[in-house]
Amino acid sequence: MRDAEIRTAVEHFEALLRRQLQRADDMKHAPAARHYTTDTPVTIGLVGGDGIGPIIMEQATRVLSVLLKDEIEAKTVTLRRIDGLTLENRLAVGQAVPDDVLASLKECDLFLKGPTTTPKGGKMESANVALRRELDLYANIRPVCVKEQGIDWIFYRENTEGEYVLGSSGIEIPGALAMDFKVTTDCGTRRIAKAAFDYAKANGKTNVAIVTKANIMKKTDGNFSAICHEVASDYPDITAEDWYIDIMTANLVNPDIRSRFQVFVLPNLYGDIITDEAAQIQGGVGTAGSANIGDRYAMFEAIHGSAPRLIEEGLGDYANPQSILKAAAMMLRHMARFSLADRLERALEEEPFRSAADGRGDTAKGYTDRLIERL
Ligand code: IPM
Ligand code: MG
């Protein structure tokens, strides 16, 4: 009696499969990765986002204007504000990233982006997910460091596929069942694995943890793990270890073993979840930065969300800008402005943010005033 529904679902699935095969094929013809040197001219897009986004982005813009003052004057660096990536606008035009915003972003090389709100359920896709896909930002890189506890981790989260790529394209037979899809391509896995192992090699790391649930997700995670090991064979000085996501989640809070981990490579959703946990160990999601790197574009952002509750309670000015500032430091490093990145990172380390949910701690602006003095 469900024949018509089944037929519709199968047709839908066929279309998805064809598109995913096309995507896998397109990846083979990706452009060569862009590398920056200290004198590469760069246009940086500054995107406010929703909620506390514009508040913390205003402070990040101040910090960048100070650090890049000479280069802005010499016109080797351009800071360009990009408006319009707001939930109201996205809902009004019915696009996760409005066409005109995407076109402006594509005129830049790199972006620093405030958090955007993702409506739960409904049809509207997350702006983040859409941007990562549209700009093919396949490596989500999230460092977490707690020196006193010997923690120096870096996560290479696959950022364009897994559970995310068809997250808004599932099948539902109302009143009976719902199905979502998880997609892992060979090319997509190989490039994130290569990014993780290249980082390990270039930074003297000796261990890469491949984190999956390949005992259960046998096809997608099974392939992910197998391809990571294939890539690992090109890096004989680095040990590649298989871990399951559940025990790794426990290990991160186990002081007896957590400091032995260095580099992690993992599929999208596990990476999403475990990097929030890791950031919490460092002091909270407000303290971690995140880079989304592709071969052509790169986007840098805070790992936290838009904090609508803070805005509703009238406490938006008290938002902690450290996460977006760490992302700004990652951006400076990506564009080969190493000494500027060092200055910003050192100032962030030396200048703690006094957070207080009741509104008696630092404001984003007050904190940034102190930080700028330290630069
Ligand atoms: C992140 C966020 C995003 C994600 C959301 C906002 C879509 O949680 O960057 O980790 O799930 O990737
Ligand atoms: Mg997340």
Tab-separated table of C-alpha atoms and ligand atoms in Angstrom:
chain	number	residue	atom	x	y	z
A	1	MET	CA	0.000	0.000	0.000
A	2	ARG	CA	3.040	2.196	0.321
A	3	ASP	CA	4.055	1.493	-3.287
A	4	ALA	CA	3.772	5.071	-4.472
A	5	GLU	CA	5.785	6.371	-1.521
A	6	ILE	CA	8.446	3.738	-2.035
A	7	ARG	CA	8.729	4.581	-5.726
A	8	THR	CA	9.112	8.282	-4.962
A	9	ALA	CA	11.780	7.496	-2.359
A	10	VAL	CA	13.694	5.233	-4.738
A	11	GLU	CA	13.657	7.914	-7.452
A	12	HIS	CA	14.871	10.434	-4.918
A	13	PHE	CA	17.659	8.049	-3.907
A	14	GLU	CA	18.686	7.483	-7.500
A	15	ALA	CA	19.012	11.222	-8.070
A	16	LEU	CA	21.116	11.545	-4.906
A	17	LEU	CA	23.370	8.699	-5.945
A	18	ARG	CA	23.943	10.218	-9.383
A	19	ARG	CA	24.782	13.602	-7.913
A	20	GLN	CA	27.160	12.139	-5.372
A	21	LEU	CA	28.954	10.123	-8.050
A	22	GLN	CA	29.273	13.321	-10.060
A	23	ARG	CA	30.705	15.111	-7.017
A	24	ALA	CA	33.193	12.294	-6.473
A	25	ASP	CA	34.235	12.581	-10.108
A	26	ASP	CA	34.536	16.383	-10.009
A	27	MET	CA	36.931	16.083	-7.080
A	28	LYS	CA	39.437	14.370	-9.328
A	29	HIS	CA	39.767	17.583	-11.332
A	30	ALA	CA	40.164	19.956	-8.394
A	31	PRO	CA	42.608	22.854	-8.851
A	32	ALA	CA	46.033	22.683	-7.228
A	33	ALA	CA	46.098	23.981	-3.656
A	34	ARG	CA	46.968	27.650	-3.212
A	35	HIS	CA	49.991	28.515	-1.105
A	36	TYR	CA	50.588	31.900	0.408
A	37	THR	CA	53.870	33.652	0.977
A	38	THR	CA	54.440	36.793	3.049
A	39	ASP	CA	53.920	39.006	0.011
A	40	THR	CA	50.910	37.339	-1.612
A	41	PRO	CA	48.174	40.002	-1.882
A	42	VAL	CA	45.102	38.885	0.043
A	43	THR	CA	41.497	40.025	0.141
A	44	ILE	CA	39.879	39.064	3.427
A	45	GLY	CA	36.090	38.980	3.662
A	46	LEU	CA	34.607	39.833	7.057
A	47	VAL	CA	31.201	38.254	7.616
A	48	GLY	CA	29.195	39.207	10.712
A	49	GLY	CA	26.679	36.367	10.914
A	50	ASP	CA	23.830	36.117	13.466
A	51	GLY	CA	23.376	36.621	17.196
A	52	ILE	CA	26.642	37.529	18.880
A	53	GLY	CA	28.411	37.189	15.494
A	54	PRO	CA	28.475	40.899	14.572
A	55	ILE	CA	29.573	41.801	18.137
A	56	ILE	CA	32.628	39.548	18.180
A	57	MET	CA	33.397	40.219	14.507
A	58	GLU	CA	33.569	43.963	15.202
A	59	GLN	CA	36.301	43.264	17.740
A	60	ALA	CA	38.111	40.846	15.441
A	61	THR	CA	38.061	43.526	12.727
A	62	ARG	CA	39.676	46.013	15.134
A	63	VAL	CA	42.426	43.541	15.973
A	64	LEU	CA	43.097	42.736	12.312
A	65	SER	CA	43.152	46.437	11.410
A	66	VAL	CA	45.866	46.985	14.029
A	67	LEU	CA	47.963	43.959	13.073
A	68	LEU	CA	47.673	44.470	9.329
A	69	LYS	CA	47.868	48.289	9.376
A	70	ASP	CA	50.999	48.545	7.203
A	71	GLU	CA	49.801	45.999	4.703
A	72	ILE	CA	46.379	47.619	4.453
A	73	GLU	CA	48.091	50.942	3.713
A	74	ALA	CA	50.361	49.285	1.168
A	75	LYS	CA	47.244	47.615	-0.301
A	76	THR	CA	48.732	44.114	-0.117
A	77	VAL	CA	45.886	43.245	2.237
A	78	THR	CA	42.284	44.351	1.780
A	79	LEU	CA	39.669	43.916	4.486
A	80	ARG	CA	36.210	43.775	2.945
A	81	ARG	CA	33.015	43.717	4.948
A	82	ILE	CA	30.420	41.354	3.542
A	83	ASP	CA	26.840	41.902	4.691
A	84	GLY	CA	23.763	39.839	4.164
A	85	LEU	CA	24.607	36.444	5.656
A	86	THR	CA	21.887	36.795	8.280
A	87	LEU	CA	19.058	34.418	9.111
A	88	GLU	CA	16.406	37.032	8.162
A	89	ASN	CA	17.979	37.515	4.756
A	90	ARG	CA	18.458	33.824	4.203
A	91	LEU	CA	14.839	33.105	5.083
A	92	ALA	CA	13.655	36.006	2.902
A	93	VAL	CA	15.396	34.691	-0.225
A	94	GLY	CA	15.010	31.016	0.731
A	95	GLN	CA	18.711	30.248	0.311
A	96	ALA	CA	21.194	28.986	2.892
A	97	VAL	CA	23.715	31.393	1.369
A	98	PRO	CA	22.073	34.099	-0.771
A	99	ASP	CA	23.538	34.199	-4.298
A	100	ASP	CA	24.814	37.760	-3.978
A	101	VAL	CA	26.606	36.927	-0.712
A	102	LEU	CA	28.201	33.865	-2.267
A	103	ALA	CA	29.328	35.950	-5.254
A	104	SER	CA	30.952	38.539	-2.932
A	105	LEU	CA	32.655	35.792	-0.953
A	106	LYS	CA	34.071	34.318	-4.117
A	107	GLU	CA	35.741	37.657	-4.859
A	108	CYS	CA	37.766	37.240	-1.662
A	109	ASP	CA	40.537	34.764	-0.913
A	110	LEU	CA	39.899	34.163	2.752
A	111	PHE	CA	37.083	34.979	5.153
A	112	LEU	CA	36.629	35.410	8.822
A	113	LYS	CA	33.036	34.588	9.659
A	114	GLY	CA	30.908	35.076	12.731
A	115	PRO	CA	28.558	32.220	13.731
A	116	THR	CA	25.293	31.783	11.822
A	117	THR	CA	22.062	30.389	13.220
A	118	THR	CA	20.921	27.023	11.883
A	119	PRO	CA	17.161	26.507	12.253
A	120	LYS	CA	16.342	23.051	13.613
A	121	GLY	CA	14.218	20.878	11.306
A	122	GLY	CA	12.481	22.579	8.370
A	123	LYS	CA	14.053	22.901	4.950
A	124	MET	CA	16.625	25.641	5.498
A	125	GLU	CA	20.132	24.228	5.337
A	126	SER	CA	22.885	25.465	7.642
A	127	ALA	CA	24.809	28.375	6.092
A	128	ASN	CA	28.023	26.827	7.381
A	129	VAL	CA	27.392	23.531	5.716
A	130	ALA	CA	26.396	25.253	2.463
A	131	LEU	CA	29.524	27.433	2.486
A	132	ARG	CA	31.797	24.497	3.200
A	133	ARG	CA	30.232	22.663	0.287
A	134	GLU	CA	29.971	25.577	-2.188
A	135	LEU	CA	33.584	26.603	-1.600
A	136	ASP	CA	34.779	23.016	-1.180
A	137	LEU	CA	36.359	23.699	2.219
A	138	TYR	CA	37.126	20.084	2.930
A	139	ALA	CA	39.475	20.284	5.908
A	140	ASN	CA	38.112	21.533	9.205
A	141	ILE	CA	41.146	22.064	11.391
A	142	ARG	CA	40.676	22.614	15.115
A	143	PRO	CA	43.624	22.866	17.499
A	144	VAL	CA	43.170	22.412	21.249
A	145	CYS	CA	45.997	23.069	23.658
A	146	VAL	CA	46.301	22.909	27.447
A	147	LYS	CA	50.018	23.201	28.071
A	148	GLU	CA	49.934	22.488	31.822
A	149	GLN	CA	48.259	19.147	31.128
A	150	GLY	CA	50.449	18.174	28.204
A	151	ILE	CA	47.527	18.489	25.772
A	152	ASP	CA	48.491	19.589	22.274
A	153	TRP	CA	45.891	18.221	19.890
A	154	ILE	CA	44.906	19.073	16.377
A	155	PHE	CA	41.763	17.689	14.766
A	156	TYR	CA	41.430	17.191	11.018
A	157	ARG	CA	37.703	16.819	10.564
A	158	GLU	CA	36.418	15.953	7.094
A	159	ASN	CA	34.176	18.894	6.342
A	160	THR	CA	32.179	18.326	3.161
A	161	GLU	CA	30.695	14.856	3.285
A	162	GLY	CA	29.755	12.118	5.770
A	163	GLU	CA	26.441	12.770	7.492
A	164	TYR	CA	26.405	16.396	6.394
A	165	VAL	CA	26.394	16.250	2.613
A	166	LEU	CA	22.841	14.904	2.379
A	167	GLY	CA	21.687	16.018	5.812
A	168	SER	CA	18.817	18.018	4.294
A	169	SER	CA	17.969	15.395	1.666
A	170	GLY	CA	16.757	12.442	3.696
A	171	ILE	CA	13.683	10.352	2.985
A	172	GLU	CA	10.573	10.332	5.124
A	173	ILE	CA	7.496	8.172	4.971
A	174	PRO	CA	5.324	10.123	7.369
A	175	GLY	CA	4.063	8.168	10.338
A	176	ALA	CA	6.364	5.265	9.515
A	177	LEU	CA	10.053	6.043	9.155
A	178	ALA	CA	12.769	8.522	8.285
A	179	MET	CA	16.166	7.840	6.683
A	180	ASP	CA	19.201	10.035	6.322
A	181	PHE	CA	22.280	9.212	4.300
A	182	LYS	CA	25.980	9.232	5.035
A	183	VAL	CA	28.406	9.461	2.111
A	184	THR	CA	32.138	8.831	2.096
A	185	THR	CA	34.008	9.171	-1.183
A	186	ASP	CA	37.473	7.812	-1.850
A	187	CYS	CA	38.811	11.152	-3.083
A	188	GLY	CA	37.173	13.060	-0.245
A	189	THR	CA	38.756	10.759	2.327
A	190	ARG	CA	42.140	10.717	0.662
A	191	ARG	CA	42.447	14.497	0.642
A	192	ILE	CA	41.589	14.950	4.339
A	193	ALA	CA	43.902	12.083	5.296
A	194	LYS	CA	46.681	13.648	3.256
A	195	ALA	CA	46.115	17.015	4.924
A	196	ALA	CA	46.373	15.411	8.381
A	197	PHE	CA	49.497	13.387	7.600
A	198	ASP	CA	51.158	16.334	5.822
A	199	TYR	CA	50.549	18.446	8.911
A	200	ALA	CA	51.954	15.705	11.154
A	201	LYS	CA	55.062	15.370	9.010
A	202	ALA	CA	55.687	19.099	8.712
A	203	ASN	CA	55.295	19.590	12.470
A	204	GLY	CA	57.320	16.654	13.758
A	205	LYS	CA	54.284	14.739	15.021
A	206	THR	CA	54.653	10.978	15.255
A	207	ASN	CA	51.107	9.776	15.784
A	208	VAL	CA	47.846	10.162	13.880
A	209	ALA	CA	44.648	8.719	15.374
A	210	ILE	CA	42.085	7.625	12.779
A	211	VAL	CA	38.775	7.859	14.597
A	212	THR	CA	35.697	6.068	13.231
A	213	LYS	CA	32.988	3.612	14.161
A	214	ALA	CA	34.039	1.180	11.449
A	215	ASN	CA	32.797	-1.782	13.465
A	216	ILE	CA	29.229	-0.538	12.895
A	217	MET	CA	29.327	1.828	9.896
A	218	LYS	CA	31.118	-0.768	7.870
A	219	LYS	CA	30.968	0.831	4.425
A	220	THR	CA	31.462	4.537	5.068
A	221	ASP	CA	33.713	4.413	8.134
A	222	GLY	CA	35.273	1.167	6.946
A	223	ASN	CA	36.431	2.878	3.737
A	224	PHE	CA	37.455	6.003	5.615
A	225	SER	CA	39.762	3.993	7.854
A	226	ALA	CA	41.152	1.850	5.026
A	227	ILE	CA	41.955	4.890	2.855
A	228	CYS	CA	43.581	6.713	5.784
A	229	HIS	CA	45.851	3.681	6.250
A	230	GLU	CA	46.669	3.670	2.538
A	231	VAL	CA	47.686	7.322	2.796
A	232	ALA	CA	49.633	6.563	6.004
A	233	SER	CA	51.871	4.156	4.131
A	234	ASP	CA	53.461	7.186	2.434
A	235	TYR	CA	54.531	8.486	5.872
A	236	PRO	CA	56.687	5.705	7.360
A	237	ASP	CA	57.813	7.798	10.351
A	238	ILE	CA	54.259	8.365	11.550
A	239	THR	CA	52.243	5.759	13.435
A	240	ALA	CA	48.626	5.531	12.306
A	241	GLU	CA	46.311	4.133	14.974
A	242	ASP	CA	42.674	3.093	14.651
A	243	TRP	CA	40.326	4.212	17.387
A	244	TYR	CA	36.579	4.021	17.749
A	245	ILE	CA	34.814	7.271	18.417
A	246	ASP	CA	33.112	6.081	21.612
A	247	ILE	CA	36.294	5.081	23.419
A	248	MET	CA	38.124	8.119	22.017
A	249	THR	CA	35.434	10.330	23.528
A	250	ALA	CA	36.210	8.707	26.886
A	251	ASN	CA	39.978	8.921	26.336
A	252	LEU	CA	39.866	12.674	25.906
A	253	VAL	CA	38.740	13.009	29.524
A	254	ASN	CA	41.163	10.374	30.788
A	255	PRO	CA	44.220	12.240	32.141
A	256	ASP	CA	46.260	9.021	32.144
A	257	ILE	CA	46.370	8.685	28.390
A	258	ARG	CA	45.056	11.795	26.685
A	259	SER	CA	48.375	13.584	26.414
A	260	ARG	CA	49.712	10.870	24.088
A	261	PHE	CA	47.363	11.924	21.279
A	262	GLN	CA	48.631	14.432	18.724
A	263	VAL	CA	46.790	14.535	15.396
A	264	PHE	CA	43.273	13.197	14.792
A	265	VAL	CA	41.622	12.544	11.459
A	266	LEU	CA	37.932	11.765	11.431
A	267	PRO	CA	34.670	11.879	9.503
A	268	ASN	CA	32.476	14.947	9.672
A	269	LEU	CA	29.934	14.267	12.436
A	270	TYR	CA	32.346	12.613	14.867
A	271	GLY	CA	34.663	15.554	14.290
A	272	ASP	CA	31.862	17.988	15.020
A	273	ILE	CA	31.031	16.348	18.326
A	274	ILE	CA	34.464	15.520	19.655
A	275	THR	CA	35.907	18.966	18.891
A	276	ASP	CA	33.287	20.546	21.161
A	277	GLU	CA	34.350	18.115	23.875
A	278	ALA	CA	38.023	18.910	23.275
A	279	ALA	CA	37.331	22.655	23.328
A	280	GLN	CA	35.516	22.250	26.629
A	281	ILE	CA	38.627	20.621	28.120
A	282	GLN	CA	40.540	23.716	27.032
A	283	GLY	CA	38.095	26.046	28.761
A	284	GLY	CA	34.920	26.034	26.669
A	285	VAL	CA	33.780	26.325	23.085
A	286	GLY	CA	34.347	30.070	23.384
A	287	THR	CA	38.079	29.431	23.495
A	288	ALA	CA	38.731	27.453	20.307
A	289	GLY	CA	39.251	28.602	16.736
A	290	SER	CA	38.455	26.712	13.586
A	291	ALA	CA	39.809	26.771	10.033
A	292	ASN	CA	37.901	25.480	7.007
A	293	ILE	CA	40.446	24.982	4.268
A	294	GLY	CA	39.951	24.143	0.621
A	295	ASP	CA	42.328	24.257	-2.304
A	296	ARG	CA	41.070	27.671	-3.490
A	297	TYR	CA	39.300	29.353	-0.539
A	298	ALA	CA	39.600	29.212	3.226
A	299	MET	CA	37.181	30.307	5.925
A	300	PHE	CA	38.002	30.886	9.576
A	301	GLU	CA	35.418	30.930	12.329
A	302	ALA	CA	34.679	30.463	15.992
A	303	ILE	CA	33.672	26.931	16.913
A	304	HIS	CA	30.692	28.092	18.969
A	305	GLY	CA	27.244	29.038	17.729
A	306	SER	CA	25.467	32.403	17.559
A	307	ALA	CA	24.361	32.236	21.245
A	308	PRO	CA	20.780	33.508	20.736
A	309	ARG	CA	20.173	33.138	24.485
A	310	LEU	CA	22.831	35.716	25.296
A	311	ILE	CA	21.155	38.119	22.859
A	312	GLU	CA	17.655	37.437	24.262
A	313	GLU	CA	18.921	38.144	27.760
A	314	GLY	CA	20.440	41.415	26.575
A	315	LEU	CA	23.962	40.152	27.356
A	316	GLY	CA	25.348	40.084	23.800
A	317	ASP	CA	28.020	42.657	24.637
A	318	TYR	CA	29.484	40.169	27.103
A	319	ALA	CA	30.211	37.600	24.401
A	320	ASN	CA	33.710	36.146	24.527
A	321	PRO	CA	35.630	37.056	21.344
A	322	GLN	CA	38.540	34.678	22.007
A	323	SER	CA	37.347	31.922	19.709
A	324	ILE	CA	36.977	34.205	16.689
A	325	LEU	CA	40.325	35.817	17.547
A	326	LYS	CA	41.991	32.400	17.621
A	327	ALA	CA	40.438	31.787	14.223
A	328	ALA	CA	41.894	35.134	13.081
A	329	ALA	CA	45.327	33.967	14.237
A	330	MET	CA	44.898	30.750	12.244
A	331	MET	CA	43.997	32.880	9.232
A	332	LEU	CA	47.159	35.002	9.610
A	333	ARG	CA	49.208	31.809	9.811
A	334	HIS	CA	47.463	30.416	6.713
A	335	MET	CA	48.367	33.571	4.789
A	336	ALA	CA	51.991	33.157	5.920
A	337	ARG	CA	51.942	36.212	8.215
A	338	PHE	CA	53.592	34.085	10.904
A	339	SER	CA	54.933	36.814	13.177
A	340	LEU	CA	51.524	38.544	13.263
A	341	ALA	CA	49.876	35.214	14.134
A	342	ASP	CA	52.450	34.694	16.899
A	343	ARG	CA	51.772	38.164	18.314
A	344	LEU	CA	48.034	37.583	18.409
A	345	GLU	CA	48.357	34.093	19.886
A	346	ARG	CA	50.756	35.295	22.568
A	347	ALA	CA	48.456	38.167	23.528
A	348	LEU	CA	45.488	35.758	23.728
A	349	GLU	CA	47.463	33.444	25.968
A	350	GLU	CA	48.556	36.253	28.272
A	351	GLU	CA	45.223	38.017	28.473
A	352	PRO	CA	42.472	35.874	30.040
A	353	PHE	CA	38.837	36.649	29.370
A	354	ARG	CA	36.872	37.145	32.590
A	355	SER	CA	33.593	35.513	31.751
A	356	ALA	CA	30.520	35.961	33.930
A	357	ALA	CA	27.130	34.851	32.740
A	358	ASP	CA	25.435	37.449	34.965
A	359	GLY	CA	26.967	40.323	33.067
A	360	ARG	CA	29.696	41.372	35.489
A	361	GLY	CA	32.623	39.993	33.549
A	362	ASP	CA	34.440	41.325	30.499
A	363	THR	CA	32.609	42.779	27.562
A	364	ALA	CA	33.871	41.794	24.110
A	365	LYS	CA	35.034	45.373	23.611
A	366	GLY	CA	36.605	45.789	27.064
A	367	TYR	CA	38.543	42.571	26.608
A	368	THR	CA	39.710	43.553	23.115
A	369	ASP	CA	40.883	46.972	24.372
A	370	ARG	CA	43.222	45.174	26.791
A	371	LEU	CA	44.275	42.672	24.146
A	372	ILE	CA	45.178	45.388	21.632
A	373	GLU	CA	47.427	47.008	24.236
A	374	ARG	CA	49.324	43.742	24.522
A	375	LEU	CA	49.805	43.280	20.779
B	1	IPM	C1	30.521	23.506	13.827
B	1	IPM	C2	29.053	23.749	13.998
B	1	IPM	C3	28.342	23.499	12.678
B	1	IPM	C4	28.526	22.049	12.332
B	1	IPM	C5	26.872	23.877	12.662
B	1	IPM	C6	26.685	25.324	12.999
B	1	IPM	C7	26.221	23.541	11.355
B	1	IPM	O1	28.553	22.968	15.026
B	1	IPM	O2	31.144	24.208	13.011
B	1	IPM	O3	31.059	22.637	14.498
B	1	IPM	O4	27.728	21.196	12.722
B	1	IPM	O5	29.494	21.752	11.650
B	2	MG	MG	30.007	21.851	16.059
